[in-house]
mmCIF file of C-alpha atoms in Angstrom:
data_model
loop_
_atom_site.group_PDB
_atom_site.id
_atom_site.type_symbol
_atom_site.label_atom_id
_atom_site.label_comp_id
_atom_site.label_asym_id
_atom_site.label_seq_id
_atom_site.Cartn_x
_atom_site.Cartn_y
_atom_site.Cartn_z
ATOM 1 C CA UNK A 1 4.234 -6.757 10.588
ATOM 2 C CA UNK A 2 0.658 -7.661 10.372
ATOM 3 C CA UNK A 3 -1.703 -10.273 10.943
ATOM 4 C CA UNK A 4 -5.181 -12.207 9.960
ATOM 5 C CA UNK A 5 -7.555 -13.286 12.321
ATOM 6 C CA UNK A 6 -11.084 -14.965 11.250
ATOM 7 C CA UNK A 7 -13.993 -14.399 13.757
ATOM 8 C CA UNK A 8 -17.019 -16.229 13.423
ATOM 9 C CA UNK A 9 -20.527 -14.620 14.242
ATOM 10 C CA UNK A 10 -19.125 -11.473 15.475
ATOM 11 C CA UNK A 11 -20.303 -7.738 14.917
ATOM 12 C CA UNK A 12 -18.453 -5.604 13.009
ATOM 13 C CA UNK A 13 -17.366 -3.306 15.663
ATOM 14 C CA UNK A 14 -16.822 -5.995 17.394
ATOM 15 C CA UNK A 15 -14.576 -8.004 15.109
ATOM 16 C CA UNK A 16 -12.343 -4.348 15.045
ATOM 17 C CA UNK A 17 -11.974 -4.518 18.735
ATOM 18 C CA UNK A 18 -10.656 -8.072 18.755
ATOM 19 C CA UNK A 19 -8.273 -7.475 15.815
ATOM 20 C CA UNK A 20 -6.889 -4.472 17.797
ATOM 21 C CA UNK A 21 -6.822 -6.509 21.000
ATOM 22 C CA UNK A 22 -5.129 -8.662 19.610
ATOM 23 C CA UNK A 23 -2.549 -6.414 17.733
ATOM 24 C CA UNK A 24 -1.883 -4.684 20.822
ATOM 25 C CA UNK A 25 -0.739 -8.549 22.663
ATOM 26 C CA UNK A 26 1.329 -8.876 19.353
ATOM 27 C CA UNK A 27 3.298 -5.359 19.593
ATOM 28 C CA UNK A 28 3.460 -6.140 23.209
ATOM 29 C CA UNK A 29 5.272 -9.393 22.347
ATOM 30 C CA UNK A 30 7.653 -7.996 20.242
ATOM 31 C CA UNK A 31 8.338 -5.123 22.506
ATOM 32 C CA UNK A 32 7.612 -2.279 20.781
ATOM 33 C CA UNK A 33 7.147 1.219 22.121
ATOM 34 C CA UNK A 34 5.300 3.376 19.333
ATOM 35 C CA UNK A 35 2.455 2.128 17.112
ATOM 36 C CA UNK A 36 0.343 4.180 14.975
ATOM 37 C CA UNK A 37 -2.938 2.002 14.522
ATOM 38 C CA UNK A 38 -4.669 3.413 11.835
ATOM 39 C CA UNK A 39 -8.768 1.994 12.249
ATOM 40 C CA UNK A 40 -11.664 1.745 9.563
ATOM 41 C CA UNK A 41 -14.651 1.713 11.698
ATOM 42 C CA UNK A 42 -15.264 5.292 13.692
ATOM 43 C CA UNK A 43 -17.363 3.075 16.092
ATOM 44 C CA UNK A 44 -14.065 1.429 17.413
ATOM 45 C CA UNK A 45 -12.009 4.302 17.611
ATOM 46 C CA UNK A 46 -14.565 5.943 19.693
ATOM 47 C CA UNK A 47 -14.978 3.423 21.864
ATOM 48 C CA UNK A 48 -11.235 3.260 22.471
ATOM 49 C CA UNK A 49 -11.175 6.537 23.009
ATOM 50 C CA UNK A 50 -14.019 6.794 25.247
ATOM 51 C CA UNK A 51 -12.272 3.534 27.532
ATOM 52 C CA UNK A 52 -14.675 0.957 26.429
ATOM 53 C CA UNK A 53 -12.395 -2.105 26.919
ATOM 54 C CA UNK A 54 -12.458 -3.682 30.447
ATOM 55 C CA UNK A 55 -9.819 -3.009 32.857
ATOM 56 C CA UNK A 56 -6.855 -5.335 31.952
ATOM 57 C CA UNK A 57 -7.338 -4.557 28.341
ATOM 58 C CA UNK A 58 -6.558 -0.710 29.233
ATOM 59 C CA UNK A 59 -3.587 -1.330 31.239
ATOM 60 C CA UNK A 60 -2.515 -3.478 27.928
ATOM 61 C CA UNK A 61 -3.264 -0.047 25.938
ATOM 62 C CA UNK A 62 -1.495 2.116 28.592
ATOM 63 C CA UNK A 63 2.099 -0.164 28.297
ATOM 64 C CA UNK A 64 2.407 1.315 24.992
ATOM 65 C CA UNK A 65 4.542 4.317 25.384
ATOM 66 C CA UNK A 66 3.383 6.411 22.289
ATOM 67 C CA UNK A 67 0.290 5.523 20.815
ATOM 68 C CA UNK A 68 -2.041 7.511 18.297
ATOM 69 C CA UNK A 69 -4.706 5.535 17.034
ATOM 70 C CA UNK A 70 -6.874 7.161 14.245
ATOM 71 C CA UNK A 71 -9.599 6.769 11.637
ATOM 72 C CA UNK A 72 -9.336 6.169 8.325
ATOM 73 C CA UNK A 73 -11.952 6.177 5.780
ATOM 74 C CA UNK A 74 -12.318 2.531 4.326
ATOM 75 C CA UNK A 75 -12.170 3.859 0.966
ATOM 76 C CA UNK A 76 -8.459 4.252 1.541
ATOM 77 C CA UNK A 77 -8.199 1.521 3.549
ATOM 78 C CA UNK A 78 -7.042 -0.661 0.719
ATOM 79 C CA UNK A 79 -4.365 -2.660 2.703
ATOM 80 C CA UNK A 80 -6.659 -3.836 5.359
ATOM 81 C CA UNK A 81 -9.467 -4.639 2.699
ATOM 82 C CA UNK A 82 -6.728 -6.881 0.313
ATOM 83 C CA UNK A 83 -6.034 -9.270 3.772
ATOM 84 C CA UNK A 84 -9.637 -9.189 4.743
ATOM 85 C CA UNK A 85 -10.157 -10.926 1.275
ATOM 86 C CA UNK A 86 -7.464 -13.154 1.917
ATOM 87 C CA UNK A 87 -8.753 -14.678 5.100
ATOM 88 C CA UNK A 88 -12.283 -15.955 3.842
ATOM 89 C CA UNK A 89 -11.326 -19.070 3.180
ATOM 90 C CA UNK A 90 -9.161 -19.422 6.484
ATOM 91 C CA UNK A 91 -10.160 -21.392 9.758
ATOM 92 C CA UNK A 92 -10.613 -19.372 12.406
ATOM 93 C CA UNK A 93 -7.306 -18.464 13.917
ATOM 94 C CA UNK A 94 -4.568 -15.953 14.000
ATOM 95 C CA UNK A 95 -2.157 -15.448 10.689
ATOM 96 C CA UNK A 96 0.993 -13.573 10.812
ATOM 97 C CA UNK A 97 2.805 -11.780 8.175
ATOM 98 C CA UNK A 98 5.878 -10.099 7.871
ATOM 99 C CA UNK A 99 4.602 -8.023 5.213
ATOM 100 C CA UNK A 100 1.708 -7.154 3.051
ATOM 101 C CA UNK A 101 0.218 -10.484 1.413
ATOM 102 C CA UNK A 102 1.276 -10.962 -2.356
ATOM 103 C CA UNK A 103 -2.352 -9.355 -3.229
ATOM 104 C CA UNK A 104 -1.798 -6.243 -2.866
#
Protein backbone atom coordinates (compact mmCIF):
# COMPACT_ATOMS: atom_id res chain seq x y z
CA UNK A 1 0.00 0.00 0.00
CA UNK A 2 1.18 3.44 -0.65
CA UNK A 3 0.13 6.78 -1.35
CA UNK A 4 0.76 10.40 -3.15
CA UNK A 5 0.23 13.50 -1.56
CA UNK A 6 1.11 17.04 -3.32
CA UNK A 7 2.07 19.89 -0.87
CA UNK A 8 2.30 23.24 -2.04
CA UNK A 9 5.01 25.74 -0.64
CA UNK A 10 6.28 23.43 1.89
CA UNK A 11 9.98 22.65 3.04
CA UNK A 12 11.43 19.65 2.32
CA UNK A 13 11.66 18.31 5.74
CA UNK A 14 8.64 19.45 6.09
CA UNK A 15 6.82 17.87 3.19
CA UNK A 16 8.55 14.30 4.80
CA UNK A 17 6.83 14.93 8.03
CA UNK A 18 3.40 15.38 6.48
CA UNK A 19 3.78 12.36 4.15
CA UNK A 20 4.66 10.30 7.29
CA UNK A 21 1.83 11.91 9.25
CA UNK A 22 -0.17 11.08 7.07
CA UNK A 23 0.99 7.40 6.44
CA UNK A 24 0.82 6.79 9.98
CA UNK A 25 -3.45 7.96 9.92
CA UNK A 26 -3.49 5.54 6.85
CA UNK A 27 -1.85 2.33 8.66
CA UNK A 28 -3.91 3.40 11.55
CA UNK A 29 -7.02 3.08 9.36
CA UNK A 30 -6.34 -0.10 8.14
CA UNK A 31 -5.31 -1.44 11.46
CA UNK A 32 -2.09 -2.49 11.17
CA UNK A 33 0.35 -3.32 13.93
CA UNK A 34 4.02 -3.35 12.37
CA UNK A 35 5.32 -0.87 9.78
CA UNK A 36 8.79 -0.47 8.75
CA UNK A 37 8.93 3.22 7.32
CA UNK A 38 11.91 3.45 5.52
CA UNK A 39 12.72 7.72 5.19
CA UNK A 40 15.01 9.69 2.63
CA UNK A 41 15.68 12.79 4.47
CA UNK A 42 18.02 12.20 7.85
CA UNK A 43 16.45 15.57 8.97
CA UNK A 44 13.01 13.77 9.47
CA UNK A 45 14.12 10.76 10.96
CA UNK A 46 15.90 12.74 13.52
CA UNK A 47 13.33 14.73 14.33
CA UNK A 48 11.08 11.72 14.86
CA UNK A 49 13.39 10.33 16.80
CA UNK A 50 14.18 13.21 18.87
CA UNK A 51 9.90 13.69 19.49
CA UNK A 52 9.54 16.65 17.31
CA UNK A 53 5.82 16.17 16.42
CA UNK A 54 3.30 17.76 18.87
CA UNK A 55 1.57 15.76 21.37
CA UNK A 56 -1.38 14.02 19.57
CA UNK A 57 0.83 13.23 16.68
CA UNK A 58 3.08 11.06 19.21
CA UNK A 59 0.34 9.25 20.77
CA UNK A 60 -0.61 8.49 16.87
CA UNK A 61 3.18 7.13 16.61
CA UNK A 62 2.96 5.28 19.98
CA UNK A 63 -0.51 3.12 18.75
CA UNK A 64 1.73 1.41 16.46
CA UNK A 65 2.84 -1.68 18.19
CA UNK A 66 6.22 -2.35 16.34
CA UNK A 67 7.65 0.37 14.57
CA UNK A 68 11.32 0.90 13.17
CA UNK A 69 11.61 3.78 11.11
CA UNK A 70 15.02 4.26 9.31
CA UNK A 71 17.08 6.17 6.76
CA UNK A 72 17.73 5.42 3.53
CA UNK A 73 20.02 7.07 1.22
CA UNK A 74 17.93 8.66 -1.72
CA UNK A 75 20.16 7.14 -4.13
CA UNK A 76 18.37 3.90 -3.38
CA UNK A 77 15.36 5.37 -2.80
CA UNK A 78 14.16 4.67 -6.29
CA UNK A 79 10.50 3.72 -5.36
CA UNK A 80 9.74 6.86 -3.55
CA UNK A 81 11.54 9.01 -6.33
CA UNK A 82 9.32 7.07 -9.42
CA UNK A 83 5.81 8.36 -7.38
CA UNK A 84 7.33 11.67 -6.54
CA UNK A 85 7.55 12.06 -10.42
CA UNK A 86 4.22 10.88 -10.80
CA UNK A 87 2.49 13.43 -8.66
CA UNK A 88 3.75 16.75 -10.41
CA UNK A 89 1.10 17.15 -12.38
CA UNK A 90 -1.51 16.23 -9.54
CA UNK A 91 -3.78 18.75 -7.51
CA UNK A 92 -2.98 18.87 -4.25
CA UNK A 93 -4.52 15.97 -2.44
CA UNK A 94 -3.98 12.51 -1.20
CA UNK A 95 -3.56 9.41 -3.89
CA UNK A 96 -3.74 5.89 -2.90
CA UNK A 97 -2.26 2.90 -4.42
CA UNK A 98 -2.39 -0.58 -3.90
CA UNK A 99 0.87 -1.03 -5.37
CA UNK A 100 3.82 0.56 -6.96
CA UNK A 101 2.61 2.94 -9.94
CA UNK A 102 3.13 1.35 -13.50
CA UNK A 103 6.54 3.56 -13.63
CA UNK A 104 8.53 1.78 -11.90
Amino acid sequence: MGFSKCLENYTMTKAKLWGILDGLKLILDRRFERILSQIDSLEAVNAIQEGVFSTSNSTLLRRIHQRTIQHIPREENTLADSIVKTIYDKEPGLGLFEGPPLRV
